[in-house]
CSV table of C-alpha atoms and ligand atoms in Angstrom, one decimal:
chain,number,residue,atom,x,y,z
A,1,MET,CA,18.5,-5.5,-18.9
A,2,ALA,CA,16.9,-2.3,-20.0
A,3,ASN,CA,19.0,-0.1,-22.4
A,4,TRP,CA,17.4,3.3,-22.0
A,5,ILE,CA,18.3,6.1,-24.4
A,6,ARG,CA,20.2,8.2,-21.9
A,7,ILE,CA,22.3,11.4,-22.5
A,8,PRO,CA,22.6,13.2,-19.1
A,9,GLN,CA,22.3,16.9,-19.9
A,10,SER,CA,21.6,20.1,-18.0
A,11,GLN,CA,20.2,23.5,-18.9
A,12,GLY,CA,19.9,26.8,-17.1
A,13,THR,CA,20.0,27.1,-13.3
A,14,HIS,CA,20.0,23.9,-11.4
A,15,SER,CA,21.2,22.0,-8.4
A,16,LYS,CA,23.8,19.2,-8.7
A,17,GLN,CA,22.2,17.0,-6.2
A,18,ALA,CA,18.5,16.0,-6.5
A,19,HIS,CA,16.3,17.1,-3.6
A,20,ALA,CA,19.0,19.4,-2.1
A,21,ASN,CA,20.2,23.0,-2.4
A,22,LEU,CA,17.5,24.1,-4.9
A,23,PRO,CA,17.8,27.4,-6.7
A,24,ALA,CA,16.4,30.2,-4.4
A,25,ASN,CA,14.1,31.6,-7.1
A,26,ALA,CA,12.8,28.2,-8.3
A,27,CYS,CA,12.5,26.1,-5.2
A,28,TYR,CA,9.8,23.8,-6.6
A,29,GLU,CA,11.7,20.7,-7.9
A,30,ARG,CA,9.9,18.3,-10.1
A,31,GLU,CA,11.2,14.8,-10.8
A,32,VAL,CA,10.1,13.3,-14.1
A,33,GLY,CA,10.9,9.7,-13.6
A,34,ARG,CA,10.6,6.5,-15.4
A,35,HIS,CA,10.1,3.0,-14.1
A,36,GLY,CA,9.0,4.0,-10.6
A,37,PHE,CA,12.1,5.9,-9.3
A,38,PHE,CA,14.4,3.1,-10.6
A,39,GLY,CA,14.8,4.4,-14.2
A,40,PRO,CA,16.0,7.5,-15.9
A,41,ALA,CA,14.9,10.8,-14.3
A,42,THR,CA,15.2,14.5,-14.8
A,43,HIS,CA,14.8,17.2,-12.1
A,44,LEU,CA,13.3,20.5,-13.2
A,45,HIS,CA,13.3,23.6,-11.1
A,46,HIS,CA,10.0,25.5,-11.3
A,47,LYS,CA,9.0,28.9,-10.2
A,48,HIS,CA,5.6,27.8,-9.2
A,49,PRO,CA,4.3,24.6,-7.4
A,50,PRO,CA,3.5,22.1,-10.2
A,51,THR,CA,0.4,21.2,-8.3
A,52,SER,CA,-1.0,24.8,-8.2
A,53,TRP,CA,-3.6,24.1,-10.9
A,54,CYS,CA,-6.8,26.3,-10.7
A,55,HIS,CA,-9.1,24.2,-12.8
A,56,TRP,CA,-9.4,20.6,-13.9
A,57,GLU,CA,-11.6,18.8,-16.4
A,58,GLY,CA,-11.7,15.2,-17.4
A,59,ASP,CA,-11.4,11.7,-15.9
A,60,LEU,CA,-7.7,11.8,-15.1
A,61,ARG,CA,-7.3,13.4,-11.7
A,62,PRO,CA,-6.0,12.8,-8.2
A,63,ARG,CA,-8.7,11.1,-6.2
A,64,ALA,CA,-9.3,10.4,-2.5
A,65,PHE,CA,-11.6,7.7,-1.1
A,66,ASP,CA,-12.9,7.6,2.5
A,67,LEU,CA,-13.1,3.9,3.4
A,68,ASN,CA,-14.7,4.9,6.7
A,69,LYS,CA,-17.8,5.7,4.6
A,70,LEU,CA,-17.9,2.4,2.8
A,71,PRO,CA,-21.4,1.1,3.5
A,72,SER,CA,-21.0,-2.5,2.6
A,73,SER,CA,-17.5,-3.6,3.6
A,74,ALA,CA,-18.9,-6.0,6.3
A,75,THR,CA,-19.5,-9.3,4.4
A,76,HIS,CA,-19.4,-12.9,5.3
A,77,SER,CA,-16.6,-13.8,2.9
A,78,PRO,CA,-13.5,-12.0,1.7
A,79,PHE,CA,-14.6,-12.8,-1.8
A,80,ASP,CA,-17.7,-10.7,-1.4
A,81,ALA,CA,-15.7,-7.7,-0.1
A,82,VAL,CA,-15.8,-4.5,-2.1
A,83,VAL,CA,-13.2,-4.2,-4.9
A,84,LEU,CA,-12.2,-0.6,-5.2
A,85,LEU,CA,-9.4,-0.7,-7.8
A,86,LYS,CA,-8.1,-3.4,-10.1
A,87,ASN,CA,-6.1,-4.3,-13.1
A,88,ARG,CA,-5.0,-7.5,-14.7
A,89,HIS,CA,-2.3,-8.0,-12.0
A,90,CYS,CA,-3.9,-7.0,-8.8
A,91,GLN,CA,-7.2,-6.4,-7.0
A,92,TYR,CA,-7.5,-3.9,-4.1
A,93,ARG,CA,-10.3,-4.6,-1.8
A,94,PHE,CA,-11.4,-3.6,1.7
A,95,TRP,CA,-13.2,-6.0,4.0
A,96,THR,CA,-14.6,-5.9,7.4
A,97,CYS,CA,-14.7,-9.3,9.0
A,98,PHE,CA,-17.2,-8.8,11.9
A,99,LYS,CA,-18.0,-12.4,12.9
A,100,PRO,CA,-16.3,-15.8,12.6
A,101,MET,CA,-16.1,-17.1,9.1
A,102,ALA,CA,-18.5,-20.0,8.7
A,103,GLU,CA,-16.7,-21.2,5.5
A,104,LEU,CA,-13.1,-21.5,4.5
A,105,ALA,CA,-11.7,-19.3,1.8
A,106,ARG,CA,-9.3,-20.4,-0.9
A,107,ASN,CA,-8.1,-17.9,-3.5
A,108,ALA,CA,-6.9,-19.9,-6.5
A,109,ASP,CA,-6.4,-16.6,-8.5
A,110,GLY,CA,-3.3,-15.5,-6.7
A,111,ASP,CA,-1.5,-14.7,-3.4
A,112,ASP,CA,-3.4,-12.4,-1.0
A,113,LEU,CA,-1.7,-9.7,1.1
A,114,ILE,CA,-3.8,-8.6,4.0
A,115,PHE,CA,-3.1,-5.5,6.1
A,116,VAL,CA,-4.9,-5.4,9.4
A,117,HIS,CA,-6.1,-1.8,9.7
A,118,ALA,CA,-8.1,-2.3,12.9
A,119,GLY,CA,-9.3,-5.1,15.1
A,120,SER,CA,-7.8,-8.4,16.3
A,121,GLY,CA,-8.6,-12.1,16.1
A,122,GLU,CA,-7.4,-15.5,15.1
A,123,LEU,CA,-6.4,-16.9,11.8
A,124,PHE,CA,-6.8,-20.7,11.2
A,125,CYS,CA,-5.3,-22.0,7.9
A,126,ASP,CA,-3.8,-25.1,6.4
A,127,PHE,CA,-0.6,-24.4,8.3
A,128,GLY,CA,-2.1,-23.9,11.8
A,129,HIS,CA,-3.2,-21.0,13.9
A,130,MET,CA,-1.9,-17.5,14.6
A,131,ARG,CA,-3.2,-14.4,16.3
A,132,ILE,CA,-3.5,-11.2,14.2
A,133,ASN,CA,-3.6,-7.6,15.3
A,134,ALA,CA,-3.8,-4.1,13.9
A,135,GLY,CA,-0.6,-3.3,11.9
A,136,ASP,CA,0.0,-6.9,10.7
A,137,TYR,CA,0.7,-7.8,7.1
A,138,ILE,CA,-0.3,-11.4,6.4
A,139,ILE,CA,0.7,-13.1,3.1
A,140,ILE,CA,-1.6,-16.0,2.2
A,141,PRO,CA,-0.1,-18.1,-0.6
A,142,ARG,CA,-2.4,-18.9,-3.4
A,143,SER,CA,-4.9,-21.7,-2.7
A,144,THR,CA,-4.3,-21.8,1.0
A,145,MET,CA,-7.5,-22.6,2.9
A,146,TRP,CA,-8.1,-20.2,5.7
A,147,ARG,CA,-10.7,-18.5,8.0
A,148,LEU,CA,-10.8,-15.7,10.5
A,149,VAL,CA,-12.3,-15.5,14.0
A,150,PRO,CA,-12.4,-11.8,15.0
A,151,GLN,CA,-12.2,-10.8,18.6
A,152,GLN,CA,-12.7,-7.2,17.6
A,153,PRO,CA,-14.1,-6.6,14.1
A,154,LEU,CA,-11.3,-6.8,11.6
A,155,SER,CA,-10.9,-4.0,9.1
A,156,LEU,CA,-8.7,-5.5,6.4
A,157,LEU,CA,-7.0,-4.0,3.3
A,158,MET,CA,-6.6,-6.9,0.9
A,159,ILE,CA,-4.3,-6.8,-2.2
A,160,GLU,CA,-4.4,-9.8,-4.5
A,161,ALA,CA,-1.4,-10.6,-6.7
A,162,THR,CA,-3.4,-12.0,-9.5
A,163,ASN,CA,-1.8,-15.0,-11.1
A,164,GLU,CA,1.4,-14.2,-9.2
A,165,ALA,CA,3.2,-14.5,-5.9
A,166,TYR,CA,4.6,-12.0,-3.5
A,167,GLN,CA,8.3,-11.8,-2.9
A,168,LEU,CA,10.7,-9.6,-0.9
A,169,PRO,CA,12.6,-6.8,-2.6
A,170,ASP,CA,16.2,-6.9,-3.5
A,171,ARG,CA,18.0,-5.5,-0.5
A,172,GLY,CA,21.1,-4.7,-2.4
A,173,LEU,CA,23.6,-2.6,-0.4
A,174,LEU,CA,21.5,-2.8,2.7
A,175,GLY,CA,22.4,-6.4,3.2
A,176,GLN,CA,20.1,-9.2,4.3
A,177,HIS,CA,19.0,-7.7,7.6
A,178,GLY,CA,18.2,-4.2,6.5
A,179,MET,CA,14.6,-2.9,6.8
A,180,PHE,CA,13.7,-6.1,8.7
A,181,ASP,CA,15.4,-9.3,9.6
A,182,THR,CA,13.5,-12.2,8.1
A,183,ALA,CA,13.7,-13.7,11.6
A,184,VAL,CA,10.9,-11.3,12.6
A,185,LEU,CA,8.5,-13.0,10.2
A,186,THR,CA,6.2,-15.4,11.9
A,187,SER,CA,4.0,-18.3,10.7
A,188,PRO,CA,1.1,-20.3,12.0
A,189,GLN,CA,1.5,-22.9,14.6
A,190,ILE,CA,0.1,-26.4,15.0
A,191,ASP,CA,-0.9,-25.6,18.5
A,192,HIS,CA,-3.7,-26.4,21.0
A,193,ALA,CA,-6.1,-23.9,19.5
A,194,PHE,CA,-5.6,-25.4,16.0
A,195,LEU,CA,-6.0,-29.0,17.1
A,196,ALA,CA,-9.0,-28.0,19.2
A,197,GLN,CA,-10.9,-26.6,16.2
A,198,GLN,CA,-10.5,-29.8,14.2
A,199,ASP,CA,-13.9,-31.5,14.1
A,200,GLU,CA,-16.1,-33.9,12.1
A,201,ASN,CA,-18.7,-31.4,11.2
A,202,ARG,CA,-19.7,-30.4,7.7
A,203,TRP,CA,-17.4,-27.6,6.3
A,204,GLN,CA,-17.5,-25.8,3.0
A,205,VAL,CA,-14.6,-24.2,1.2
A,206,ARG,CA,-15.3,-21.3,-1.1
A,207,ILE,CA,-12.8,-21.3,-3.9
A,208,LYS,CA,-12.2,-18.2,-6.1
A,209,ARG,CA,-10.9,-19.0,-9.6
A,210,HIS,CA,-11.1,-16.5,-12.5
A,211,ASP,CA,-13.2,-14.4,-10.1
A,212,ARG,CA,-15.9,-17.0,-9.9
A,213,ILE,CA,-16.8,-18.9,-6.8
A,214,SER,CA,-17.0,-22.7,-6.5
A,215,THR,CA,-18.0,-24.4,-3.3
A,216,VAL,CA,-16.6,-27.7,-2.1
A,217,THR,CA,-18.2,-29.5,0.9
A,218,TYR,CA,-16.4,-31.8,3.2
A,219,PRO,CA,-18.0,-34.0,5.9
A,220,PHE,CA,-15.2,-32.8,8.3
A,221,ASN,CA,-13.0,-29.8,8.9
A,222,PRO,CA,-10.3,-30.0,6.2
A,223,LEU,CA,-8.0,-27.8,8.4
A,224,ASP,CA,-7.0,-31.1,10.0
A,225,ALA,CA,-3.2,-31.2,9.6
A,226,ILE,CA,-1.3,-32.5,12.6
A,227,GLY,CA,2.1,-31.3,11.2
A,228,TRP,CA,4.0,-30.2,8.1
A,229,HIS,CA,7.4,-29.3,6.8
A,230,GLY,CA,8.5,-27.1,3.9
A,231,ASP,CA,8.8,-23.5,2.8
A,232,VAL,CA,5.3,-22.6,1.5
A,233,CYS,CA,3.5,-21.0,4.4
A,234,VAL,CA,1.4,-18.1,5.5
A,235,VAL,CA,3.7,-15.4,6.8
A,236,LYS,CA,3.1,-12.4,9.1
A,237,LEU,CA,5.0,-9.1,9.4
A,238,ASN,CA,4.0,-6.2,11.7
A,239,TRP,CA,4.9,-2.7,10.5
A,240,ARG,CA,6.5,-2.1,14.0
A,241,ASP,CA,9.2,-4.6,13.0
A,242,ILE,CA,10.2,-2.5,9.9
A,243,ARG,CA,13.3,-0.4,10.5
A,244,PRO,CA,13.0,2.3,7.8
A,245,VAL,CA,15.9,3.4,5.7
A,246,MET,CA,16.5,7.1,5.8
A,247,SER,CA,19.1,9.8,5.4
A,248,HIS,CA,19.3,13.1,7.3
A,249,ARG,CA,20.8,14.6,4.1
A,250,TYR,CA,18.5,13.2,1.4
A,251,HIS,CA,14.8,12.6,1.0
A,252,LEU,CA,14.7,9.0,-0.2
A,253,PRO,CA,12.2,8.0,-2.8
A,254,PRO,CA,9.2,5.7,-1.9
A,255,SER,CA,11.0,2.8,-3.5
A,256,ALA,CA,13.4,2.8,-0.5
A,257,HIS,CA,10.4,1.8,1.6
A,258,THR,CA,9.4,-1.2,-0.5
A,259,THR,CA,8.2,-4.1,1.6
A,260,PHE,CA,6.8,-6.6,-0.9
A,261,VAL,CA,7.1,-7.0,-4.6
A,262,ALA,CA,5.1,-8.8,-7.3
A,263,PRO,CA,6.0,-8.8,-11.0
A,264,ARG,CA,3.8,-5.8,-12.0
A,265,PHE,CA,3.5,-3.9,-8.7
A,266,VAL,CA,5.1,-3.1,-5.4
A,267,VAL,CA,3.8,-2.5,-1.8
A,268,CYS,CA,5.7,0.0,0.3
A,269,THR,CA,5.3,0.8,4.0
A,270,PHE,CA,5.8,4.3,5.4
A,271,VAL,CA,6.5,4.0,9.1
A,272,PRO,CA,7.5,6.6,11.7
A,273,ARG,CA,11.0,8.1,11.1
A,274,PRO,CA,13.1,11.2,11.7
A,275,ALA,CA,12.7,14.0,9.2
A,276,GLU,CA,15.7,15.1,7.2
A,277,SER,CA,17.6,17.6,9.2
A,278,GLU,CA,20.4,19.2,7.1
A,279,PRO,CA,19.7,22.8,5.9
A,280,GLY,CA,18.9,23.0,2.3
A,281,VAL,CA,17.6,19.4,2.0
A,282,LEU,CA,14.1,18.7,0.9
A,283,LYS,CA,12.0,17.4,3.8
A,284,VAL,CA,8.7,16.5,2.1
A,285,PRO,CA,8.1,14.2,-0.9
A,286,PHE,CA,9.4,16.0,-4.0
A,287,TYR,CA,6.9,17.0,-6.7
A,288,HIS,CA,7.0,14.2,-9.3
A,289,ASN,CA,5.7,12.6,-12.3
A,290,ASN,CA,5.8,8.8,-11.7
A,291,ASP,CA,4.9,8.4,-15.3
A,292,ASP,CA,5.0,4.6,-15.5
A,293,PHE,CA,3.1,3.8,-12.3
A,294,ASP,CA,-0.3,4.4,-10.7
A,295,GLU,CA,0.1,5.2,-7.0
A,296,VAL,CA,-2.4,4.2,-4.3
A,297,LEU,CA,-1.8,5.2,-0.6
A,298,PHE,CA,-3.8,3.8,2.3
A,299,TYR,CA,-3.5,5.9,5.5
A,300,HIS,CA,-3.4,3.6,8.6
A,301,GLN,CA,-2.5,5.9,11.5
A,302,GLY,CA,-0.6,9.0,12.5
A,303,ASN,CA,-0.2,12.5,11.1
A,304,PHE,CA,0.2,12.3,7.3
A,305,PHE,CA,2.8,14.9,6.9
A,306,SER,CA,2.6,15.5,3.2
A,307,ARG,CA,-1.3,15.7,3.1
A,308,ASP,CA,-3.9,18.0,4.4
A,309,ASN,CA,-7.3,16.8,5.5
A,310,ILE,CA,-6.5,13.1,5.2
A,311,ASP,CA,-7.5,10.8,8.0
A,312,ALA,CA,-6.8,7.2,8.9
A,313,GLY,CA,-8.8,4.9,6.7
A,314,MET,CA,-8.6,7.0,3.7
A,315,VAL,CA,-7.1,6.2,0.3
A,316,THR,CA,-5.5,8.5,-2.2
A,317,PHE,CA,-5.1,7.5,-5.8
A,318,HIS,CA,-2.7,9.3,-8.0
A,319,PRO,CA,-2.7,7.8,-11.5
A,320,ALA,CA,0.2,8.3,-13.9
A,321,GLY,CA,-0.1,11.4,-16.1
A,322,PHE,CA,0.2,14.4,-13.9
A,323,THR,CA,2.5,15.9,-11.3
A,324,HIS,CA,1.7,15.4,-7.7
A,325,GLY,CA,3.5,16.3,-4.5
A,326,PRO,CA,3.0,17.8,-1.0
A,327,HIS,CA,0.1,19.9,-0.1
A,328,PRO,CA,0.8,23.7,0.5
A,329,LYS,CA,0.7,23.6,4.3
A,330,ALA,CA,3.0,20.6,4.4
A,331,PHE,CA,5.5,22.2,2.0
A,332,ALA,CA,5.5,25.4,4.1
A,333,ALA,CA,5.9,23.5,7.4
A,334,ALA,CA,8.9,21.6,5.9
A,335,ALA,CA,10.5,24.8,4.7
A,336,ASN,CA,10.2,26.2,8.2
A,337,ASN,CA,11.7,23.0,9.8
A,338,ASP,CA,8.5,22.7,11.9
A,339,LYS,CA,8.7,18.9,11.9
A,340,THR,CA,11.6,16.8,13.2
A,341,PHE,CA,9.8,13.5,13.2
A,342,ILE,CA,7.4,12.0,10.7
A,343,ASP,CA,4.7,10.1,12.7
A,344,GLU,CA,2.7,8.2,10.0
A,345,VAL,CA,2.0,4.7,9.0
A,346,ALA,CA,0.7,4.2,5.5
A,347,VAL,CA,0.6,1.4,2.9
A,348,MET,CA,1.4,2.3,-0.7
A,349,LEU,CA,0.6,0.2,-3.8
A,350,ASP,CA,2.4,1.2,-7.0
A,351,THR,CA,1.2,-0.5,-10.1
A,352,ARG,CA,3.0,-0.6,-13.4
A,353,ASP,CA,-0.4,-1.0,-15.2
A,354,ALA,CA,-3.2,1.4,-15.1
A,355,LEU,CA,-5.8,0.7,-12.4
A,356,GLN,CA,-9.5,0.8,-13.0
A,357,VAL,CA,-11.6,2.7,-10.4
A,358,LEU,CA,-14.8,0.7,-9.6
A,359,PRO,CA,-18.2,2.2,-8.8
A,360,GLU,CA,-18.0,1.4,-5.1
A,361,ALA,CA,-14.9,3.6,-4.9
A,362,PHE,CA,-16.6,6.5,-6.7
A,363,ALA,CA,-19.4,6.3,-4.2
A,364,ILE,CA,-17.1,7.2,-1.4
A,365,GLU,CA,-14.9,9.7,-3.3
A,366,ASP,CA,-14.0,13.1,-1.9
A,367,SER,CA,-14.6,15.0,-5.2
A,368,ALA,CA,-13.0,18.2,-3.7
A,369,TYR,CA,-9.6,16.4,-3.4
A,370,VAL,CA,-8.4,17.6,-6.8
A,371,ASP,CA,-8.7,21.2,-5.4
A,372,SER,CA,-6.9,20.5,-2.2
A,373,TRP,CA,-3.6,21.9,-3.4
A,374,GLN,CA,-5.0,25.3,-4.1
A,375,THR,CA,-3.1,27.9,-2.2
A,376,ALA,CA,-6.1,30.2,-2.1
A,377,THR,CA,-7.5,27.9,0.6
A,378,LEU,CA,-4.3,28.3,2.6
A,379,GLU,CA,-4.5,32.1,2.3
A,380,ASP,CA,-8.1,32.2,3.4
A,381,GLU,CA,-7.2,30.4,6.6
A,382,LYS,CA,-4.5,32.9,7.6
B,401,FE2,FE1,3.8,9.8,-6.0
């Protein structure tokens, strides 16, 4: 149990409730928070947007990557897919599976979480067969053997929990059926399609261990189970089955949208939801320093209400160490109550340990992203 050094104090003009009733002459609230919105926090009321920088030098900066421009995401194996970001506890890769996998994959380094950004197809694995479609999360337990047969090319965001396993978050006061009922989770079936693919042909299994590939050859298809029982299994969840937590009186932190957890990172899902409606309540993400976590957001579909010029298939990366928050147009729209419904689907990765940006990500970076908060741009458009 953490024993933070905490002496709640206040100075000057301030609201009593975070994210509501901000002082009129200092409406830019900044949350300085520890431990990813779970730890101690202070809210400062600024006269200027904390993101209104006019010049930036150095390696630390907000970054945006356009995965639609990734030249080499279509590979034969998930293990050859482009790794964009990584640290000791996770790998963040993007893969386009464009034709049936000729070999089985087995990741002995950790669990894989796959988010289907586009396409459809079939998954065959140790536990049977299941259809997959855009919007599905698929958790593949470590060392499961699997392969995909796309019907439409599959664009897949893959997050490896290196040396760890995915779990569900503590639902606390929400109860066991909040956010989603575990009854909506589905798993592969030993069905006709699965039994029909069992053959006596030569199959190879590519095994990833310590990021190196070993290949095992069988004189038959090793996906040959006729049944099983137990509680280790591939699991699927579609974002449409997530029922988001929200309050019309309080902008909840991203942690309220946590879908999966691993020991050193979390994966959150932002799904369509009503905007906060009470006057005086903040309606966009508050400006914040999430000083213990790096934040990665993948935009799947919809209108990304807190961002300008971000399209589906893009990724933003906000490492710890500076303040970030809504873009100027989004902030102004929220202040005018222009939006009553947030129509977005996005997958967020928050890592406790700093992520390394790999060269393939720099190659598709929008280098102007750091300047996208500048209000001069907004004024020019008026
Ligand atoms: Fe953030």
